[in-house]
Coordinates of N, CA and C in Angstrom, one line a residue:
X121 N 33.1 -30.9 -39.8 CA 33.9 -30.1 -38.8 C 34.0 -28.7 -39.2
X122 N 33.7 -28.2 -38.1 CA 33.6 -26.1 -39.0 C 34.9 -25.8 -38.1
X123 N 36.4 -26.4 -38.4 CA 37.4 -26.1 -37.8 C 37.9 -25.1 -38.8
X124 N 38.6 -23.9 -38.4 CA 39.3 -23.2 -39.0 C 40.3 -23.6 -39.7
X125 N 40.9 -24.0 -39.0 CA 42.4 -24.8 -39.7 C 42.0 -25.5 -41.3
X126 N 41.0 -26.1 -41.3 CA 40.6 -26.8 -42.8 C 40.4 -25.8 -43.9
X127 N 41.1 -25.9 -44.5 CA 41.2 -24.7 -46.1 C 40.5 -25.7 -47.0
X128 N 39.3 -25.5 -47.6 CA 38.3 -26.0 -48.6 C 38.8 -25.4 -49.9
X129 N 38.5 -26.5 -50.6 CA 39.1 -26.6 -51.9 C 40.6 -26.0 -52.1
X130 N 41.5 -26.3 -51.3 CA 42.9 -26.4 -51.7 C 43.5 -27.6 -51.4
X131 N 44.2 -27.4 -52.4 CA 45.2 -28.8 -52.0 C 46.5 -28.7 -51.9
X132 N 47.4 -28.6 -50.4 CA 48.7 -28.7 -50.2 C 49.0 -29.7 -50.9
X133 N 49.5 -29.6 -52.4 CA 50.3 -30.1 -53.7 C 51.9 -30.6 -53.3
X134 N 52.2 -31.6 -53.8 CA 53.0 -32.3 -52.6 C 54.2 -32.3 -51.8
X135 N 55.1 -32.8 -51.6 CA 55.7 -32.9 -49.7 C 54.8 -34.4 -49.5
X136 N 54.5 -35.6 -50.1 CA 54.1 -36.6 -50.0 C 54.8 -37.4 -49.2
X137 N 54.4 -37.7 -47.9 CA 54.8 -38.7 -47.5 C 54.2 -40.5 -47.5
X138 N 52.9 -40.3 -47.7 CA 51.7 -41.8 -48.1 C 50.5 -41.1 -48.1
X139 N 50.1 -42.3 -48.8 CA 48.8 -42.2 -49.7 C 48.0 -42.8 -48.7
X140 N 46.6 -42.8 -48.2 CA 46.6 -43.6 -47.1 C 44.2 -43.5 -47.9
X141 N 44.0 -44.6 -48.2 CA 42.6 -44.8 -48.9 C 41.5 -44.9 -47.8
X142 N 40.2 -44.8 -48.3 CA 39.2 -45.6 -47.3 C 39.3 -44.5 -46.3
X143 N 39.8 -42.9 -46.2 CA 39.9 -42.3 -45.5 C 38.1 -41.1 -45.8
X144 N 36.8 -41.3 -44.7 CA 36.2 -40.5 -44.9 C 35.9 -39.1 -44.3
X145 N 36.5 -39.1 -43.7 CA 36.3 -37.5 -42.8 C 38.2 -37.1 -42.7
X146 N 38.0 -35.3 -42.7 CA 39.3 -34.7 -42.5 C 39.5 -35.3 -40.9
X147 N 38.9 -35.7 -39.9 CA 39.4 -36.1 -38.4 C 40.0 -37.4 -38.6
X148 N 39.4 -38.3 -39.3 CA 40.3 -39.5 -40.0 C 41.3 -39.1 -40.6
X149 N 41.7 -38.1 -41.4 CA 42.9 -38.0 -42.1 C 44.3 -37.4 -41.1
X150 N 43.4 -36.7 -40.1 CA 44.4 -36.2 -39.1 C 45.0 -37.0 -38.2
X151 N 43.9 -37.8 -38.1 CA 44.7 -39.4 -36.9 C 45.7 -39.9 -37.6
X152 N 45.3 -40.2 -38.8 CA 46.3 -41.3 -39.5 C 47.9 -39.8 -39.5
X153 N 47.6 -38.7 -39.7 CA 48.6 -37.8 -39.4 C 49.4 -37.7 -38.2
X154 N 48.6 -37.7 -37.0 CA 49.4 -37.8 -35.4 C 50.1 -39.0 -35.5
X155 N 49.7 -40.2 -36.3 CA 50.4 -40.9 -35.7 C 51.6 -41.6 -36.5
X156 N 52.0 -40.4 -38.0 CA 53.2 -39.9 -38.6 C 54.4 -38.8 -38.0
X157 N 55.4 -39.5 -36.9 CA 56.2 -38.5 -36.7 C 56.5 -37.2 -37.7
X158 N 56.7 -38.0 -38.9 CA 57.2 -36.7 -40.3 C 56.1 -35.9 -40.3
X159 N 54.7 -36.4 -40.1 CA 53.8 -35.3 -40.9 C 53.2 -34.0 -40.2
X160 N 53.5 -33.1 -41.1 CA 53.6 -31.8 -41.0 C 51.8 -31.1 -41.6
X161 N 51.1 -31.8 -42.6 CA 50.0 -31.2 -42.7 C 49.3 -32.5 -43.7
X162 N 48.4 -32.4 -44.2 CA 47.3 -33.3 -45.0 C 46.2 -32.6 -46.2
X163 N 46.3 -33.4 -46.8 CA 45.6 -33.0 -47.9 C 44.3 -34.5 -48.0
X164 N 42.9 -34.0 -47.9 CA 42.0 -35.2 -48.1 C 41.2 -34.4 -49.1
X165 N 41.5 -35.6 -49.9 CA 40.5 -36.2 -51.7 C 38.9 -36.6 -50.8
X166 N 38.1 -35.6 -50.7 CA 37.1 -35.5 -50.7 C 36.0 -36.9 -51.0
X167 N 35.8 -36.5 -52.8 CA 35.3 -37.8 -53.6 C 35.6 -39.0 -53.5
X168 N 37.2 -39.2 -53.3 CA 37.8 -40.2 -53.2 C 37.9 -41.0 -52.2
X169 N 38.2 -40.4 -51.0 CA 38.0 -40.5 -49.6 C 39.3 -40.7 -49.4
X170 N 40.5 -40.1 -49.9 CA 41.9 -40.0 -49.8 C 42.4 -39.4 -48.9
X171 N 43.3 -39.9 -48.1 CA 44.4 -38.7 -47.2 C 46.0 -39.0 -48.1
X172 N 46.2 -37.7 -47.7 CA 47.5 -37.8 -48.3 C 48.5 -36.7 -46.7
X173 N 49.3 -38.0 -46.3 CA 50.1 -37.0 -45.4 C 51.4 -36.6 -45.9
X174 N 51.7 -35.4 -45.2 CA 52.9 -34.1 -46.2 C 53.9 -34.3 -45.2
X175 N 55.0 -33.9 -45.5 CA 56.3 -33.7 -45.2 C 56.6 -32.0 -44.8
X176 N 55.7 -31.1 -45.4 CA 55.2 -29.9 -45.3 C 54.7 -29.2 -44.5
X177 N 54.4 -27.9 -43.7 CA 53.2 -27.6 -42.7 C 52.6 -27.2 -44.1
X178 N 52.8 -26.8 -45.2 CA 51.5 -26.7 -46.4 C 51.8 -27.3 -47.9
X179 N 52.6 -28.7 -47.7 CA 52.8 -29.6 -48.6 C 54.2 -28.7 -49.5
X180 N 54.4 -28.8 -50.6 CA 55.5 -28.5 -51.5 C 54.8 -26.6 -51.8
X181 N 53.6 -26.6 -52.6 CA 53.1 -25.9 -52.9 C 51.0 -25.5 -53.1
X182 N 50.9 -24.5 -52.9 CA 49.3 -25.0 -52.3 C 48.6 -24.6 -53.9
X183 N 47.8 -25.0 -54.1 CA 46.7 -25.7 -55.5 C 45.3 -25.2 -55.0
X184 N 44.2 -24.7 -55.7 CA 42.8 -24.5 -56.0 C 42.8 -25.5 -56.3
X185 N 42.2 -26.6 -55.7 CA 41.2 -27.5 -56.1 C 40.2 -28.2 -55.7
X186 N 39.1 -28.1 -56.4 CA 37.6 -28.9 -55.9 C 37.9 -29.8 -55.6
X187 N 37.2 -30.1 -54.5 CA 37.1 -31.6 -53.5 C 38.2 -31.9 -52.9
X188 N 39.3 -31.2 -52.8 CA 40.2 -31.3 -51.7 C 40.5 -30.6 -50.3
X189 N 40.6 -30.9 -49.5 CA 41.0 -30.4 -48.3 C 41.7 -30.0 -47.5
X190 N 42.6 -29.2 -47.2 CA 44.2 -29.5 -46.4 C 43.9 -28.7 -45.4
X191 N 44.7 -29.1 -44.4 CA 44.9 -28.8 -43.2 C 46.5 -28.6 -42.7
X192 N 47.0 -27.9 -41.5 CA 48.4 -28.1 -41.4 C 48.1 -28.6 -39.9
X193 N 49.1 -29.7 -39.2 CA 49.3 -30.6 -38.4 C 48.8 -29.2 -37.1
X194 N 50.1 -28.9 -37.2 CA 50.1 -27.9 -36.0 C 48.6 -26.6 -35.7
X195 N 48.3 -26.4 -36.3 CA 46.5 -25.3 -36.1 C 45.9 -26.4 -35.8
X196 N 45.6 -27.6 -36.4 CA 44.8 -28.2 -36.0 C 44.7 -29.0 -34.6
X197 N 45.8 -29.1 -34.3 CA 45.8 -29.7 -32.7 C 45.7 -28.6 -31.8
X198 N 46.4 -27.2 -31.8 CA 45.9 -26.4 -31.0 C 44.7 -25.8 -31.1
X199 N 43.7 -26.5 -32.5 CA 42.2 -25.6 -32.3 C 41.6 -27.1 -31.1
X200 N 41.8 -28.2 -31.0 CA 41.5 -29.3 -30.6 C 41.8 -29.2 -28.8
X201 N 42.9 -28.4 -28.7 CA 43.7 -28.6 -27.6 C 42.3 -27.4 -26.2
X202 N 42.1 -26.4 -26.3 CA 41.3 -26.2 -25.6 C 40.5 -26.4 -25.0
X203 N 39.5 -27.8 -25.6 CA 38.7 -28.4 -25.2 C 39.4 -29.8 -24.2
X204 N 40.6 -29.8 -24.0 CA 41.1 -30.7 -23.0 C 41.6 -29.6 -21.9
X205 N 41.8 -28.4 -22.4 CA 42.8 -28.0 -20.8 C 41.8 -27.4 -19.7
X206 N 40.2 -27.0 -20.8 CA 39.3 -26.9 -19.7 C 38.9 -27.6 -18.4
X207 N 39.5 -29.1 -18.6 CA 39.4 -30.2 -17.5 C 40.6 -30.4 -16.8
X208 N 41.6 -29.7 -17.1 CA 42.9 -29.6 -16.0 C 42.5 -28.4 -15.4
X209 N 43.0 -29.2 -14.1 CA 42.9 -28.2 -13.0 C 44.9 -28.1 -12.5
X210 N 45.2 -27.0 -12.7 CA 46.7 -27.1 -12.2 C 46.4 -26.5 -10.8
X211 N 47.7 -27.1 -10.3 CA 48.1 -26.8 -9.0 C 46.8 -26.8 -8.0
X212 N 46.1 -28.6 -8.2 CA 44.7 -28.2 -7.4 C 44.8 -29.6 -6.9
X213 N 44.6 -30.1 -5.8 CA 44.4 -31.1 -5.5 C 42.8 -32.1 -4.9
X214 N 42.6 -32.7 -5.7 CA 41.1 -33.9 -5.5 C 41.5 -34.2 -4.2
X215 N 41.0 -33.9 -2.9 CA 41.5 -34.5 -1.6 C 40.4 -35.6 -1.4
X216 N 41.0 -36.9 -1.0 CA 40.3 -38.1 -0.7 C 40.0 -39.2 -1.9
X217 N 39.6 -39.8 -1.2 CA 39.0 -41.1 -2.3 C 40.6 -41.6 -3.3
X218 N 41.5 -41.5 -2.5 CA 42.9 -41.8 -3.6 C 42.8 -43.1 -3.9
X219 N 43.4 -43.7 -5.0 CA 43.2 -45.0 -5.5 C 44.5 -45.4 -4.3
X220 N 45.7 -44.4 -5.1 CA 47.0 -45.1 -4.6 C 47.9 -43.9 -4.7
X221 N 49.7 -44.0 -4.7 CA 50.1 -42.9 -4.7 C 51.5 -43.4 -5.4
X222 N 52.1 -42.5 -6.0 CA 53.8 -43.1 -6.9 C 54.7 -42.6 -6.3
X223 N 55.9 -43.4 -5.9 CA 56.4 -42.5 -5.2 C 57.7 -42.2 -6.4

């Protein structure tokens, strides 16, 4: 992923909220993040194939280190988020073909 948000070789040092293994890509480490109310950013062990979700937008304190990853929750959804609002259309109406309607 060539997302900005991902800072190569740091590691948001902890603000640990779980350890979460078997994790191989930083987009894996973020899902298992959205779907932590508390988590605020991630740190993925590379070698390991570790996520580690934070309590932090950049864990306790941030670390130089090889083969880790961190991201903070919030950049990364709004770099994500563009690529959906291109397909809203506000204030526009599809006329016809309606399935049904709510009232």
């Amino acid at each position: 992923l060539g997302n900005r948000c991902v800072k190569r070789g740091i590691d948001f040092a902890g603000a640990n909220n779980k350890k979460i293994p078997k994790v191989p890509t930083m987009d894996g480490c973020m899902k298992y993040c959205n779907e932590e109310q508390r988590c605020k950013s991630v740190a993925h062990d590379v070698p390991i194939r570790t996520c580690w979700i934070k309590t932090g937008e950049r864990g306790a304190r941030v670390n130089i280190k090889a083969g880790v990853d961190s991201a903070s929750k919030s950049c990364y959804q709004k770099k994500a988020l563009p690529k959906i609002e291109k397909c809203v259309h506000k204030a526009f109406d599809f006329y016809g073909a309606d399935i049904g309607s709510v009232s």
